[in-house]
Amino acid sequence: MASHVNPTVRRRRLGQELRRLREAKGLTAEWVAERLLVSQSKISRLENGRRSINQRDVRDLCEVYGVEDERVVESLMQMAKESRQQGWWNAFGDIPYSVYIGLETAAASVRNYESLLVPGLLQTQEYAEAVVEGMEPEASTEDKARRVGVRIKRQDRINDLASPLRFWAVVDESALRRVVGDRRVMREQLEQLIEVSRRPHVTVQVLPFTAGAHPGMVGTFSLLEFANEGDSSVVYLEGVTSDLYLEKHHEVQRYSMMYEHLRALADPPEQSRRLMMNLAKDYAR
């Protein structure tokens, strides 16, 4: 998987380089937008990697920024070409959180806090189906199946033992006690959580009710980190109508500290497994 071009990462790296070139010239995004007769929001979306960029855009921006080295221009245009390739997730159609999937696919590690659900990367097929059915009751059967299919396909990163994703999950106890589907579905989900949590690249901690108030009460979030030093860490916040990606150093640091507090408050992995075993037995009765 790592050997394939990831269009999301290419867009992100290209955007970072274009921002660097603009700032090196002391130009504002507003000035560049006026010069090219485009909106300022377009320049911002190109620089943050949230919008597809074509080779003509790159050429025009390089002219504005006075880039004379043809090798640099060609390199950036090649990145633009690669950024327009299709990721595996495109085979599933229009997925609202496709940017996140692209980042997750390229990430070396993900730290996830979940307050209401079992993390998507650790869900069973039936649990995922019950989640999608409950959260998207008005969606078509085809759309629900597509969403579940993407969620299960994402788990290739967890199951790829040759080059696995380092995954650390802190899960609120309420997520394990909320009956999604039915008691059998919950028992099988907990049994899978227990099994996966024993893998060396996966850590699952349960945040018990007895922890009281905690930093995670602001909501679910994920921290993504990458092997390439040039790819900065990202905080992902999922929304109902839109998602938020935080990349500024102080924002990432704040959420990293929040996550460390959550890890400290949560039960250790072995104790968390015992709790999950007890809950699985309860669901089996």
Tab-separated table of C-alpha atoms in Angstrom:
chain	number	residue	atom	x	y	z
A	1	MET	CA	0.000	0.000	0.000
A	2	ALA	CA	2.806	2.383	0.843
A	3	SER	CA	4.336	1.911	-2.620
A	4	HIS	CA	1.311	3.434	-4.376
A	5	VAL	CA	0.908	7.140	-4.972
A	6	ASN	CA	-1.501	8.614	-2.459
A	7	PRO	CA	-3.304	11.551	-4.128
A	8	THR	CA	-4.347	13.085	-0.792
A	9	VAL	CA	-0.758	13.205	0.438
A	10	ARG	CA	0.457	14.535	-2.918
A	11	ARG	CA	-2.085	17.392	-2.759
A	12	ARG	CA	-1.032	18.158	0.791
A	13	ARG	CA	2.698	18.244	0.013
A	14	LEU	CA	2.119	20.289	-3.135
A	15	GLY	CA	-0.021	22.772	-1.202
A	16	GLN	CA	2.650	23.145	1.458
A	17	GLU	CA	5.290	23.829	-1.176
A	18	LEU	CA	3.107	26.396	-2.948
A	19	ARG	CA	2.488	28.163	0.363
A	20	ARG	CA	6.230	28.193	1.047
A	21	LEU	CA	6.909	29.768	-2.359
A	22	ARG	CA	4.249	32.431	-1.806
A	23	GLU	CA	5.460	33.328	1.673
A	24	ALA	CA	9.082	33.435	0.482
A	25	LYS	CA	8.019	36.207	-1.917
A	26	GLY	CA	6.168	38.018	0.846
A	27	LEU	CA	2.863	37.768	-1.002
A	28	THR	CA	-0.592	37.415	0.546
A	29	ALA	CA	-3.150	34.896	-0.657
A	30	GLU	CA	-5.497	37.806	-1.330
A	31	TRP	CA	-2.979	39.508	-3.634
A	32	VAL	CA	-2.302	36.268	-5.528
A	33	ALA	CA	-6.032	35.649	-5.939
A	34	GLU	CA	-6.531	39.129	-7.392
A	35	ARG	CA	-3.582	38.672	-9.757
A	36	LEU	CA	-4.970	35.376	-11.098
A	37	LEU	CA	-8.611	36.524	-11.071
A	38	VAL	CA	-9.680	33.729	-8.733
A	39	SER	CA	-11.169	33.706	-5.244
A	40	GLN	CA	-8.979	33.866	-2.165
A	41	SER	CA	-10.699	30.726	-0.874
A	42	LYS	CA	-9.418	28.837	-3.916
A	43	ILE	CA	-5.831	29.761	-3.085
A	44	SER	CA	-6.388	28.724	0.535
A	45	ARG	CA	-7.927	25.375	-0.472
A	46	LEU	CA	-5.053	24.690	-2.872
A	47	GLU	CA	-2.495	25.408	-0.156
A	48	ASN	CA	-4.158	23.272	2.502
A	49	GLY	CA	-4.542	20.331	0.124
A	50	ARG	CA	-8.329	20.181	0.344
A	51	ARG	CA	-8.853	20.929	-3.336
A	52	SER	CA	-7.649	19.145	-6.431
A	53	ILE	CA	-5.060	21.168	-8.338
A	54	ASN	CA	-4.277	20.921	-12.034
A	55	GLN	CA	-1.011	21.522	-13.837
A	56	ARG	CA	-2.203	24.819	-15.292
A	57	ASP	CA	-2.825	26.177	-11.774
A	58	VAL	CA	0.696	25.159	-10.803
A	59	ARG	CA	2.215	26.811	-13.862
A	60	ASP	CA	0.297	30.051	-13.248
A	61	LEU	CA	1.300	30.141	-9.594
A	62	CYS	CA	4.945	29.483	-10.446
A	63	GLU	CA	4.876	32.437	-12.843
A	64	VAL	CA	3.429	34.699	-10.158
A	65	TYR	CA	6.031	33.498	-7.648
A	66	GLY	CA	8.878	33.979	-10.101
A	67	VAL	CA	10.028	30.346	-10.126
A	68	GLU	CA	12.623	30.212	-12.897
A	69	ASP	CA	14.115	26.778	-12.278
A	70	GLU	CA	12.356	24.501	-14.768
A	71	ARG	CA	13.225	21.438	-12.702
A	72	VAL	CA	11.256	22.867	-9.774
A	73	VAL	CA	8.312	23.720	-12.027
A	74	GLU	CA	8.327	20.247	-13.588
A	75	SER	CA	8.524	18.606	-10.171
A	76	LEU	CA	5.534	20.582	-8.919
A	77	MET	CA	3.550	19.858	-12.067
A	78	GLN	CA	4.290	16.147	-11.686
A	79	MET	CA	2.985	16.307	-8.123
A	80	ALA	CA	-0.163	17.996	-9.451
A	81	LYS	CA	-0.600	15.190	-11.972
A	82	GLU	CA	-0.192	12.532	-9.286
A	83	SER	CA	-2.549	14.382	-6.960
A	84	ARG	CA	-5.373	13.863	-9.451
A	85	GLN	CA	-5.015	10.082	-9.506
A	86	GLN	CA	-7.647	7.867	-7.952
A	87	GLY	CA	-7.268	6.437	-4.448
A	88	TRP	CA	-8.721	3.008	-3.617
A	89	TRP	CA	-11.632	4.744	-1.888
A	90	ASN	CA	-12.778	6.362	-5.150
A	91	ALA	CA	-14.035	2.958	-6.286
A	92	PHE	CA	-16.781	3.334	-3.653
A	93	GLY	CA	-18.122	6.547	-5.164
A	94	ASP	CA	-18.649	9.851	-3.377
A	95	ILE	CA	-17.430	9.393	0.207
A	96	PRO	CA	-17.885	12.514	2.383
A	97	TYR	CA	-14.724	11.949	4.431
A	98	SER	CA	-12.458	10.909	1.561
A	99	VAL	CA	-9.752	13.398	2.599
A	100	TYR	CA	-9.500	11.697	5.978
A	101	ILE	CA	-9.335	8.236	4.375
A	102	GLY	CA	-6.454	9.388	2.186
A	103	LEU	CA	-4.571	10.691	5.228
A	104	GLU	CA	-5.303	7.568	7.270
A	105	THR	CA	-4.120	5.356	4.416
A	106	ALA	CA	-0.758	7.156	4.407
A	107	ALA	CA	-0.371	7.584	8.179
A	108	ALA	CA	2.243	5.735	10.215
A	109	SER	CA	0.202	6.021	13.405
A	110	VAL	CA	-3.238	7.123	14.551
A	111	ARG	CA	-4.288	8.022	18.084
A	112	ASN	CA	-8.056	7.976	18.394
A	113	TYR	CA	-10.466	8.929	21.168
A	114	GLU	CA	-14.033	7.664	20.822
A	115	SER	CA	-16.789	8.705	23.199
A	116	LEU	CA	-19.852	6.961	21.753
A	117	LEU	CA	-18.782	4.208	19.356
A	118	VAL	CA	-16.201	1.504	18.865
A	119	PRO	CA	-13.494	2.981	16.557
A	120	GLY	CA	-14.259	2.392	12.901
A	121	LEU	CA	-10.929	0.614	12.341
A	122	LEU	CA	-11.944	-2.002	14.931
A	123	GLN	CA	-15.624	-2.515	14.108
A	124	THR	CA	-17.073	-5.851	13.019
A	125	GLN	CA	-19.146	-6.006	9.840
A	126	GLU	CA	-22.454	-6.339	11.713
A	127	TYR	CA	-21.614	-3.603	14.204
A	128	ALA	CA	-20.675	-1.272	11.328
A	129	GLU	CA	-23.938	-2.084	9.549
A	130	ALA	CA	-25.950	-1.313	12.697
A	131	VAL	CA	-24.037	1.972	13.191
A	132	VAL	CA	-24.666	3.143	9.630
A	133	GLU	CA	-28.310	2.086	9.794
A	134	GLY	CA	-28.821	3.992	13.025
A	135	MET	CA	-26.912	7.134	12.039
A	136	GLU	CA	-28.090	7.342	8.412
A	137	PRO	CA	-31.674	5.971	8.503
A	138	GLU	CA	-32.745	7.914	5.401
A	139	ALA	CA	-29.781	6.844	3.254
A	140	SER	CA	-30.395	4.404	0.413
A	141	THR	CA	-29.518	0.735	0.778
A	142	GLU	CA	-26.719	1.180	-1.752
A	143	ASP	CA	-25.268	4.168	0.096
A	144	LYS	CA	-25.333	2.319	3.422
A	145	ALA	CA	-23.590	-0.667	1.865
A	146	ARG	CA	-20.969	1.639	0.348
A	147	ARG	CA	-20.241	3.283	3.706
A	148	VAL	CA	-19.874	-0.072	5.427
A	149	GLY	CA	-17.676	-1.362	2.613
A	150	VAL	CA	-15.310	1.598	2.955
A	151	ARG	CA	-15.134	1.148	6.729
A	152	ILE	CA	-14.207	-2.515	6.424
A	153	LYS	CA	-11.700	-1.814	3.630
A	154	ARG	CA	-9.971	0.772	5.860
A	155	GLN	CA	-9.159	-2.045	8.259
A	156	ASP	CA	-6.586	-3.385	5.792
A	157	ARG	CA	-4.137	-1.022	7.534
A	158	ILE	CA	-4.748	-2.820	10.837
A	159	ASN	CA	-4.640	-6.302	9.321
A	160	ASP	CA	-1.560	-5.747	7.149
A	161	LEU	CA	0.993	-7.339	9.471
A	162	ALA	CA	3.867	-6.635	7.052
A	163	SER	CA	3.378	-2.856	7.286
A	164	PRO	CA	0.717	-2.222	9.919
A	165	LEU	CA	-0.744	1.038	11.116
A	166	ARG	CA	0.226	1.829	14.710
A	167	PHE	CA	-3.183	2.363	16.282
A	168	TRP	CA	-3.888	3.577	19.813
A	169	ALA	CA	-7.530	3.839	20.872
A	170	VAL	CA	-8.988	5.289	24.053
A	171	VAL	CA	-12.653	4.261	24.136
A	172	ASP	CA	-15.176	5.609	26.602
A	173	GLU	CA	-16.946	2.908	28.636
A	174	SER	CA	-20.286	4.194	27.350
A	175	ALA	CA	-19.345	3.049	23.824
A	176	LEU	CA	-19.021	-0.529	25.073
A	177	ARG	CA	-22.257	-0.486	27.070
A	178	ARG	CA	-24.381	1.075	24.336
A	179	VAL	CA	-26.173	-1.796	22.609
A	180	VAL	CA	-25.656	-1.292	18.880
A	181	GLY	CA	-27.485	-3.923	16.858
A	182	ASP	CA	-28.281	-6.433	19.577
A	183	ARG	CA	-26.556	-8.257	22.421
A	184	ARG	CA	-25.047	-10.873	20.094
A	185	VAL	CA	-23.573	-8.163	17.870
A	186	MET	CA	-22.110	-6.467	20.947
A	187	ARG	CA	-20.638	-9.706	22.279
A	188	GLU	CA	-18.944	-10.460	18.957
A	189	GLN	CA	-17.742	-6.859	18.727
A	190	LEU	CA	-16.159	-7.031	22.170
A	191	GLU	CA	-14.562	-10.379	21.390
A	192	GLN	CA	-12.975	-8.852	18.281
A	193	LEU	CA	-11.787	-5.835	20.288
A	194	ILE	CA	-10.122	-8.167	22.783
A	195	GLU	CA	-8.439	-10.172	20.023
A	196	VAL	CA	-7.180	-7.157	18.071
A	197	SER	CA	-5.964	-5.387	21.230
A	198	ARG	CA	-3.433	-8.199	21.733
A	199	ARG	CA	-1.636	-7.338	18.498
A	200	PRO	CA	1.671	-5.533	19.093
A	201	HIS	CA	0.721	-2.550	16.917
A	202	VAL	CA	-2.717	-1.994	18.496
A	203	THR	CA	-3.455	-0.623	21.966
A	204	VAL	CA	-6.970	-0.302	23.367
A	205	GLN	CA	-7.688	1.458	26.643
A	206	VAL	CA	-11.127	1.894	28.183
A	207	LEU	CA	-11.918	5.200	29.856
A	208	PRO	CA	-14.176	4.136	32.774
A	209	PHE	CA	-17.156	6.042	34.104
A	210	THR	CA	-15.237	6.467	37.359
A	211	ALA	CA	-12.776	8.796	35.572
A	212	GLY	CA	-15.344	11.563	35.926
A	213	ALA	CA	-14.950	14.750	33.907
A	214	HIS	CA	-12.105	14.594	31.385
A	215	PRO	CA	-10.660	16.455	28.351
A	216	GLY	CA	-12.377	14.111	25.883
A	217	MET	CA	-15.783	15.472	26.818
A	218	VAL	CA	-15.320	18.062	24.063
A	219	GLY	CA	-15.834	15.249	21.546
A	220	THR	CA	-14.231	12.531	19.455
A	221	PHE	CA	-10.938	13.265	17.673
A	222	SER	CA	-8.027	11.561	15.938
A	223	LEU	CA	-4.329	12.447	15.732
A	224	LEU	CA	-2.558	11.275	12.582
A	225	GLU	CA	1.221	11.142	12.273
A	226	PHE	CA	3.339	10.296	9.230
A	227	ALA	CA	6.677	8.629	8.610
A	228	ASN	CA	7.843	11.384	6.259
A	229	GLU	CA	9.190	14.298	8.291
A	230	GLY	CA	7.858	16.715	5.695
A	231	ASP	CA	4.279	15.656	6.407
A	232	SER	CA	3.081	17.453	9.515
A	233	SER	CA	0.714	15.787	11.984
A	234	VAL	CA	-3.020	16.358	11.623
A	235	VAL	CA	-5.905	16.520	14.092
A	236	TYR	CA	-9.164	15.300	12.594
A	237	LEU	CA	-12.537	16.391	13.997
A	238	GLU	CA	-15.571	14.788	12.369
A	239	GLY	CA	-18.664	16.947	11.907
A	240	VAL	CA	-22.223	16.347	10.767
A	241	THR	CA	-22.037	18.465	7.610
A	242	SER	CA	-18.289	19.130	7.360
A	243	ASP	CA	-15.015	17.931	8.847
A	244	LEU	CA	-12.228	19.961	10.418
A	245	TYR	CA	-8.507	19.380	9.973
A	246	LEU	CA	-6.068	21.137	12.305
A	247	GLU	CA	-2.418	21.277	11.255
A	248	LYS	CA	-0.919	24.254	13.085
A	249	HIS	CA	1.736	23.212	15.570
A	250	HIS	CA	0.036	24.706	18.627
A	251	GLU	CA	-3.282	23.065	17.715
A	252	VAL	CA	-1.704	19.637	17.291
A	253	GLN	CA	0.201	20.077	20.554
A	254	ARG	CA	-2.973	20.941	22.423
A	255	TYR	CA	-4.729	17.788	21.267
A	256	SER	CA	-1.615	15.701	21.924
A	257	MET	CA	-1.662	16.894	25.533
A	258	MET	CA	-5.380	16.140	25.762
A	259	TYR	CA	-4.705	12.631	24.512
A	260	GLU	CA	-1.955	12.073	27.070
A	261	HIS	CA	-4.399	13.077	29.820
A	262	LEU	CA	-6.961	10.609	28.456
A	263	ARG	CA	-4.389	7.802	28.343
A	264	ALA	CA	-3.454	8.520	31.958
A	265	LEU	CA	-7.095	8.478	33.095
A	266	ALA	CA	-8.006	5.331	31.136
A	267	ASP	CA	-7.527	1.813	32.475
A	268	PRO	CA	-4.250	0.148	31.402
A	269	PRO	CA	-4.544	-2.241	28.417
A	270	GLU	CA	-4.707	-5.460	30.447
A	271	GLN	CA	-7.278	-4.064	32.851
A	272	SER	CA	-9.242	-2.769	29.863
A	273	ARG	CA	-9.270	-6.263	28.368
A	274	ARG	CA	-10.650	-7.700	31.621
A	275	LEU	CA	-13.470	-5.153	31.550
A	276	MET	CA	-14.242	-6.036	27.927
A	277	MET	CA	-14.230	-9.756	28.788
A	278	ASN	CA	-16.707	-9.185	31.611
A	279	LEU	CA	-18.971	-7.123	29.368
A	280	ALA	CA	-18.812	-9.802	26.650
A	281	LYS	CA	-19.916	-12.400	29.216
A	282	ASP	CA	-22.791	-10.146	30.260
A	283	TYR	CA	-23.931	-9.805	26.644
A	284	ALA	CA	-23.730	-13.593	26.220
A	285	ARG	CA	-26.213	-14.226	29.038
